[in-house]
Amino acid sequence: MQNLQNFRDYYEILGVSKDATSEEIKKVYRRLARQYHPDLNPGNKEAEEKFKTIGEAYEILSDSSRRSQYDQFSRYWQQNGFAGNKQTPKPKGWDNRANARSSQEVDPSQFNDFESFVNQVIGVSNRKDPKSSPGSTSTSDPFRSPRTKVAYTVNTPPRATRRDIEARLTLPLEKAYQGGNERIRLEDGRSLEVTMPPAMVTGQTIRLRNQGISGGDLYLKITVDPHPLFKLEGTNIFCQVPVTPSEATLGGQVEAPTLDGPVKMTIPAGVRSGQRFRLGNKGYPGETGQRGDQLVEIQIVTPKNITAQERELYEKLREIETFKPRADLLG
């Protein structure tokens, strides 16, 4: 009795249990196919062979009829070995057809090796006599040539067609304004170094040529994160600047933040809370490159904690100040 050579445990190849559902098998296959796809592993022969093997496993296990035949064959091999005697009893159920194209019963004991058996099950070489000698050839069999041995590959998926893909990229406002190099990681595991244009806005799409599937393009859809200080209003930028009561009363220069860094601006004496001032050409660049303005809103804030000296001065100021803001209310 000769043991079967080259037996392949398709369940072990995919890493699934023998009672795995079709959906579980499909999910695992898609993950492995993406991991070992030749397009993502150029020049990696080991990955290419792995890709072919998992394709072979999925070809059998994804088809309920072929999977049933494979399961019966597996039990037969484990229990009885692989004998060449035609009289070896066939396991129950082996009177099924190999496939729609074959009219012969499939008896595992009639095949010299595992690949010949699976070829018959899936119809790759079902015109071949199971007892033919290794050197025999058939002009009607496209998988054979007089000089080479049959190379067994089950339905290797064709090279993926060219396809565009889309990905989303979220950036802080400062990065969107400056542009420059940005490293992004795609869902398929690739990491790309991308040179981003300046002045990007939410909803904008960046096209990256030849970075999609099989030479297709990659489209990055941009989202700009809300900023704690700045709010975009078209090409204008709005922000609030706090000032002390003394700054508001006396006026003078205060610092205001901008996308280019802090700048000094002059506020008039007696400025009101909520009053707005315009910083020209400090806004966001538009499509033509022309920048908008920055609108600065003054907010007068009072201190929560003051020193003893400050308290003393505030109390003295209260005694001598002439400003009576509630005079009209009291008549």
Short mmCIF file of C-alpha atoms in Angstrom, two decimals, residues 4-301:
data_model
loop_
_atom_site.label_atom_id
_atom_site.label_comp_id
_atom_site.label_asym_id
_atom_site.label_seq_id
_atom_site.Cartn_x
_atom_site.Cartn_y
_atom_site.Cartn_z
CA LEU A 4 -0.53 9.44 -0.89
CA GLN A 5 2.18 11.95 -1.72
CA ASN A 6 1.80 15.70 -1.80
CA PHE A 7 -1.47 15.66 0.12
CA ARG A 8 -2.51 19.25 0.87
CA ASP A 9 -4.64 20.12 3.87
CA TYR A 10 -6.62 23.01 2.46
CA TYR A 11 -8.14 23.83 5.82
CA GLU A 12 -4.69 24.17 7.34
CA ILE A 13 -3.48 26.28 4.39
CA LEU A 14 -6.28 28.81 4.96
CA GLY A 15 -6.08 28.50 8.75
CA VAL A 16 -9.75 27.58 9.22
CA SER A 17 -11.47 24.70 10.98
CA LYS A 18 -13.08 21.85 9.03
CA ASP A 19 -16.54 23.05 10.06
CA ALA A 20 -15.90 26.67 8.95
CA THR A 21 -18.77 28.31 7.09
CA SER A 22 -18.49 29.46 3.48
CA GLU A 23 -18.55 33.07 4.66
CA GLU A 24 -15.68 32.44 7.09
CA ILE A 25 -13.64 30.75 4.36
CA LYS A 26 -14.30 33.63 1.95
CA LYS A 27 -13.31 36.23 4.57
CA VAL A 28 -10.02 34.47 5.37
CA TYR A 29 -9.23 33.94 1.70
CA ARG A 30 -9.72 37.61 0.87
CA ARG A 31 -7.42 38.65 3.69
CA LEU A 32 -4.68 36.20 2.66
CA ALA A 33 -5.05 36.98 -1.05
CA ARG A 34 -4.60 40.67 -0.32
CA GLN A 35 -1.58 39.94 1.89
CA TYR A 36 0.24 37.74 -0.66
CA HIS A 37 -0.97 39.33 -3.91
CA PRO A 38 1.92 39.58 -6.45
CA ASP A 39 1.15 43.26 -7.07
CA LEU A 40 1.88 44.00 -3.41
CA ASN A 41 4.90 41.68 -3.27
CA PRO A 42 6.84 42.32 -6.50
CA GLY A 43 9.67 39.86 -7.03
CA ASN A 44 8.76 37.80 -3.95
CA LYS A 45 8.58 34.20 -5.26
CA GLU A 46 7.61 32.82 -1.86
CA ALA A 47 4.62 35.18 -1.67
CA GLU A 48 3.67 34.27 -5.26
CA GLU A 49 3.66 30.55 -4.44
CA LYS A 50 1.67 31.21 -1.27
CA PHE A 51 -0.83 33.20 -3.33
CA LYS A 52 -1.27 30.26 -5.74
CA THR A 53 -1.64 27.76 -2.89
CA ILE A 54 -4.36 29.70 -1.08
CA GLY A 55 -6.12 30.19 -4.44
CA GLU A 56 -6.02 26.42 -4.92
CA ALA A 57 -7.43 25.85 -1.43
CA TYR A 58 -10.20 28.38 -1.91
CA GLU A 59 -11.12 26.92 -5.31
CA ILE A 60 -11.97 23.61 -3.63
CA LEU A 61 -13.42 24.75 -0.28
CA SER A 62 -15.59 27.54 -1.71
CA ASP A 63 -17.56 25.05 -3.84
CA SER A 64 -19.88 22.90 -1.72
CA SER A 65 -19.75 19.93 -4.11
CA ARG A 66 -15.96 19.93 -4.45
CA ARG A 67 -15.54 20.51 -0.73
CA SER A 68 -17.72 17.48 0.02
CA GLN A 69 -15.68 15.30 -2.33
CA TYR A 70 -12.45 16.63 -0.85
CA ASP A 71 -13.65 15.90 2.71
CA GLN A 72 -14.54 12.33 1.75
CA PHE A 73 -11.17 11.85 0.08
CA SER A 74 -9.36 13.25 3.14
CA ARG A 75 -11.07 10.72 5.42
CA TYR A 76 -10.29 7.92 2.96
CA TRP A 77 -6.61 8.89 2.81
CA GLN A 78 -6.24 9.14 6.60
CA GLN A 79 -7.91 5.79 7.22
CA ASN A 80 -6.73 3.60 4.34
CA GLY A 81 -3.72 5.24 2.75
CA PHE A 82 -3.56 5.51 -1.02
CA ALA A 83 -3.59 2.12 -2.75
CA GLY A 84 -3.38 1.43 -6.45
CA ASN A 85 -5.67 -1.61 -6.25
CA LYS A 86 -8.92 -0.96 -8.08
CA GLN A 87 -10.64 -3.43 -5.79
CA THR A 88 -10.01 -1.30 -2.70
CA PRO A 89 -13.47 -0.51 -1.30
CA LYS A 90 -14.58 3.02 -2.01
CA PRO A 91 -15.92 5.10 0.86
CA LYS A 92 -19.61 5.82 0.97
CA GLY A 93 -20.52 8.71 -1.29
CA TRP A 94 -17.78 8.19 -3.89
CA ASP A 95 -20.35 7.34 -6.55
CA ASN A 96 -20.86 11.07 -7.21
CA ARG A 97 -19.67 12.65 -10.43
CA ALA A 98 -16.35 14.48 -10.30
CA ASN A 99 -17.93 17.52 -11.90
CA ALA A 100 -20.37 18.55 -14.59
CA ARG A 101 -17.85 17.80 -17.33
CA SER A 102 -16.92 14.26 -16.23
CA SER A 103 -19.05 11.15 -16.60
CA GLN A 104 -16.70 8.82 -14.69
CA GLU A 105 -16.77 7.94 -11.00
CA VAL A 106 -13.90 9.36 -9.01
CA ASP A 107 -12.05 6.63 -7.15
CA PRO A 108 -9.06 7.97 -5.14
CA SER A 109 -7.30 4.63 -5.39
CA GLN A 110 -6.94 4.98 -9.16
CA PHE A 111 -4.63 7.99 -8.97
CA ASN A 112 -0.85 7.99 -8.48
CA ASP A 113 -0.73 11.17 -6.46
CA PHE A 114 -2.88 13.86 -4.87
CA GLU A 115 -2.50 16.38 -7.68
CA SER A 116 -3.84 13.93 -10.23
CA PHE A 117 -6.84 13.29 -8.02
CA VAL A 118 -7.63 16.99 -7.53
CA ASN A 119 -7.11 17.64 -11.26
CA GLN A 120 -9.87 15.13 -11.88
CA VAL A 121 -12.15 16.58 -9.18
CA ILE A 122 -12.02 20.13 -10.53
CA GLY A 123 -11.80 19.17 -14.17
CA VAL A 124 -8.34 20.51 -15.01
CA SER A 125 -7.20 17.33 -16.74
CA ASN A 126 -10.29 15.15 -16.73
CA ARG A 127 -9.51 13.82 -20.21
CA LYS A 128 -6.38 12.16 -18.84
CA ASP A 129 -6.44 8.44 -18.04
CA PRO A 130 -5.64 8.07 -14.28
CA LYS A 131 -3.42 5.09 -15.09
CA SER A 132 -1.42 6.87 -17.81
CA SER A 133 2.31 6.82 -17.43
CA PRO A 134 4.01 10.02 -16.23
CA GLY A 135 5.50 10.65 -19.67
CA SER A 136 2.29 10.25 -21.65
CA THR A 137 0.87 13.32 -23.37
CA SER A 138 -2.27 14.29 -25.20
CA THR A 139 -2.50 16.87 -27.95
CA SER A 140 -6.02 17.72 -26.76
CA ASP A 141 -4.80 18.56 -23.24
CA PRO A 142 -3.54 22.18 -23.12
CA PHE A 143 -1.91 21.58 -19.74
CA ARG A 144 0.66 19.12 -21.12
CA SER A 145 3.64 19.34 -23.45
CA PRO A 146 6.02 16.54 -24.59
CA ARG A 147 8.95 17.98 -22.63
CA THR A 148 7.44 19.18 -19.38
CA LYS A 149 5.54 17.77 -16.44
CA VAL A 150 2.06 19.10 -15.75
CA ALA A 151 2.30 22.23 -13.58
CA TYR A 152 -0.77 22.18 -11.34
CA THR A 153 -2.35 25.55 -10.54
CA VAL A 154 -6.03 25.82 -9.65
CA ASN A 155 -7.74 28.84 -11.19
CA THR A 156 -5.05 31.37 -10.31
CA PRO A 157 -6.89 34.71 -10.23
CA PRO A 158 -5.95 36.86 -13.23
CA ARG A 159 -3.82 39.92 -12.72
CA ALA A 160 -6.05 42.60 -11.29
CA THR A 161 -7.41 45.09 -13.78
CA ARG A 162 -6.50 48.76 -13.51
CA ARG A 163 -8.74 50.38 -10.91
CA ASP A 164 -8.88 53.76 -9.16
CA ILE A 165 -9.31 53.83 -5.39
CA GLU A 166 -10.23 56.51 -2.85
CA ALA A 167 -8.83 57.16 0.63
CA ARG A 168 -9.55 59.81 3.25
CA LEU A 169 -6.91 62.01 4.87
CA THR A 170 -7.56 64.25 7.86
CA LEU A 171 -5.12 67.09 8.53
CA PRO A 172 -4.73 69.88 11.10
CA LEU A 173 -5.31 73.37 9.73
CA GLU A 174 -1.63 74.35 9.95
CA LYS A 175 -0.59 71.31 7.87
CA ALA A 176 -3.36 71.90 5.34
CA TYR A 177 -2.19 75.53 5.01
CA GLN A 178 1.51 74.72 4.63
CA GLY A 179 1.30 71.52 2.56
CA GLY A 180 4.55 69.59 2.17
CA ASN A 181 5.49 65.94 2.72
CA GLU A 182 3.04 63.68 4.51
CA ARG A 183 3.29 59.92 5.14
CA ILE A 184 0.00 58.10 4.77
CA ARG A 185 -0.95 54.45 5.36
CA LEU A 186 -3.60 52.84 3.18
CA GLU A 187 -6.05 50.11 4.16
CA ASP A 188 -4.18 47.58 2.02
CA GLY A 189 -1.08 48.07 4.21
CA ARG A 190 0.93 50.29 1.89
CA SER A 191 2.74 53.33 3.27
CA LEU A 192 3.25 56.27 0.91
CA GLU A 193 5.27 59.49 1.16
CA VAL A 194 3.09 62.15 -0.45
CA THR A 195 3.91 65.76 -1.31
CA MET A 196 0.76 67.72 -0.48
CA PRO A 197 -0.07 71.10 -2.06
CA PRO A 198 -0.50 74.17 0.19
CA ALA A 199 -3.87 75.69 1.17
CA MET A 200 -5.95 72.49 1.15
CA VAL A 201 -9.59 72.66 2.23
CA THR A 202 -12.21 70.16 3.39
CA GLY A 203 -13.75 68.30 0.45
CA GLN A 204 -10.75 68.80 -1.80
CA THR A 205 -9.49 65.74 -3.69
CA ILE A 206 -5.81 65.10 -4.39
CA ARG A 207 -5.03 62.76 -7.32
CA LEU A 208 -2.00 60.49 -7.02
CA ARG A 209 -1.22 58.86 -10.36
CA ASN A 210 -0.49 55.13 -10.57
CA GLN A 211 -1.01 54.57 -6.82
CA GLY A 212 -4.31 52.71 -7.18
CA ILE A 213 -4.83 49.06 -8.12
CA SER A 214 -2.61 47.78 -10.96
CA GLY A 215 -1.57 51.22 -12.14
CA GLY A 216 -4.83 53.00 -11.40
CA ASP A 217 -4.97 56.32 -9.56
CA LEU A 218 -5.40 57.04 -5.86
CA TYR A 219 -7.74 59.88 -4.88
CA LEU A 220 -7.18 61.39 -1.43
CA LYS A 221 -10.24 63.14 -0.06
CA ILE A 222 -9.14 65.88 2.34
CA THR A 223 -10.75 66.79 5.66
CA VAL A 224 -9.34 69.71 7.68
CA ASP A 225 -9.76 69.33 11.43
CA PRO A 226 -11.49 72.15 13.36
CA HIS A 227 -8.93 74.47 14.97
CA PRO A 228 -9.14 75.67 18.60
CA LEU A 229 -8.29 79.29 17.65
CA PHE A 230 -9.07 79.82 13.97
CA LYS A 231 -12.33 79.44 12.07
CA LEU A 232 -12.41 79.59 8.28
CA GLU A 233 -15.07 81.83 6.77
CA GLY A 234 -14.43 81.40 3.04
CA THR A 235 -10.92 82.76 2.54
CA ASN A 236 -11.17 84.87 5.70
CA ILE A 237 -10.03 83.60 9.08
CA PHE A 238 -11.86 84.51 12.26
CA CYS A 239 -10.32 84.46 15.74
CA GLN A 240 -10.84 86.02 19.17
CA VAL A 241 -8.12 87.85 21.10
CA PRO A 242 -8.52 88.44 24.86
CA VAL A 243 -7.37 91.73 26.41
CA THR A 244 -7.21 92.97 30.01
CA PRO A 245 -9.43 95.81 31.30
CA SER A 246 -6.43 98.12 31.41
CA GLU A 247 -5.44 97.25 27.79
CA ALA A 248 -8.99 97.88 26.67
CA THR A 249 -9.12 101.20 28.51
CA LEU A 250 -5.73 102.52 27.48
CA GLY A 251 -5.41 100.88 24.05
CA GLY A 252 -2.04 100.13 22.49
CA GLN A 253 -0.36 97.15 20.87
CA VAL A 254 -1.40 93.55 21.55
CA GLU A 255 -0.27 90.28 19.93
CA ALA A 256 -2.67 88.33 17.74
CA PRO A 257 -2.06 84.76 16.46
CA THR A 258 -2.06 84.08 12.70
CA LEU A 259 -1.21 81.08 10.52
CA ASP A 260 2.16 82.72 9.90
CA GLY A 261 2.86 83.24 13.60
CA PRO A 262 1.99 86.03 16.08
CA VAL A 263 1.77 89.62 14.83
CA LYS A 264 1.33 92.90 16.70
CA MET A 265 -1.81 94.91 16.14
CA THR A 266 -2.90 98.25 17.61
CA ILE A 267 -6.23 98.58 19.38
CA PRO A 268 -7.73 101.98 20.20
CA ALA A 269 -8.34 103.23 23.73
CA GLY A 270 -11.75 102.33 25.08
CA VAL A 271 -12.19 99.32 22.79
CA ARG A 272 -15.36 97.31 23.41
CA SER A 273 -15.68 93.58 23.90
CA GLY A 274 -16.88 92.03 20.61
CA GLN A 275 -15.40 94.78 18.44
CA ARG A 276 -13.69 93.41 15.30
CA PHE A 277 -10.54 94.49 13.50
CA ARG A 278 -9.17 93.37 10.14
CA LEU A 279 -5.65 92.14 9.45
CA GLY A 280 -5.23 92.42 5.70
CA ASN A 281 -3.83 89.52 3.68
CA LYS A 282 -3.57 87.27 6.74
CA GLY A 283 -6.42 84.96 5.79
CA TYR A 284 -6.46 81.68 3.80
CA PRO A 285 -5.30 81.42 0.19
CA GLY A 286 -8.04 81.00 -2.40
CA GLU A 287 -7.96 79.06 -5.69
CA THR A 288 -6.00 81.86 -7.35
CA GLY A 289 -3.50 82.05 -4.48
CA GLN A 290 -4.85 85.40 -3.29
CA ARG A 291 -5.21 85.42 0.51
CA GLY A 292 -8.20 86.66 2.42
CA ASP A 293 -8.09 88.70 5.63
CA GLN A 294 -8.03 87.76 9.29
CA LEU A 295 -10.86 89.12 11.43
CA VAL A 296 -9.88 89.64 15.06
CA GLU A 297 -12.63 89.99 17.66
CA ILE A 298 -11.67 91.61 20.97
CA GLN A 299 -12.77 89.91 24.18
CA ILE A 300 -12.24 91.84 27.46
CA VAL A 301 -11.52 89.38 30.24
#
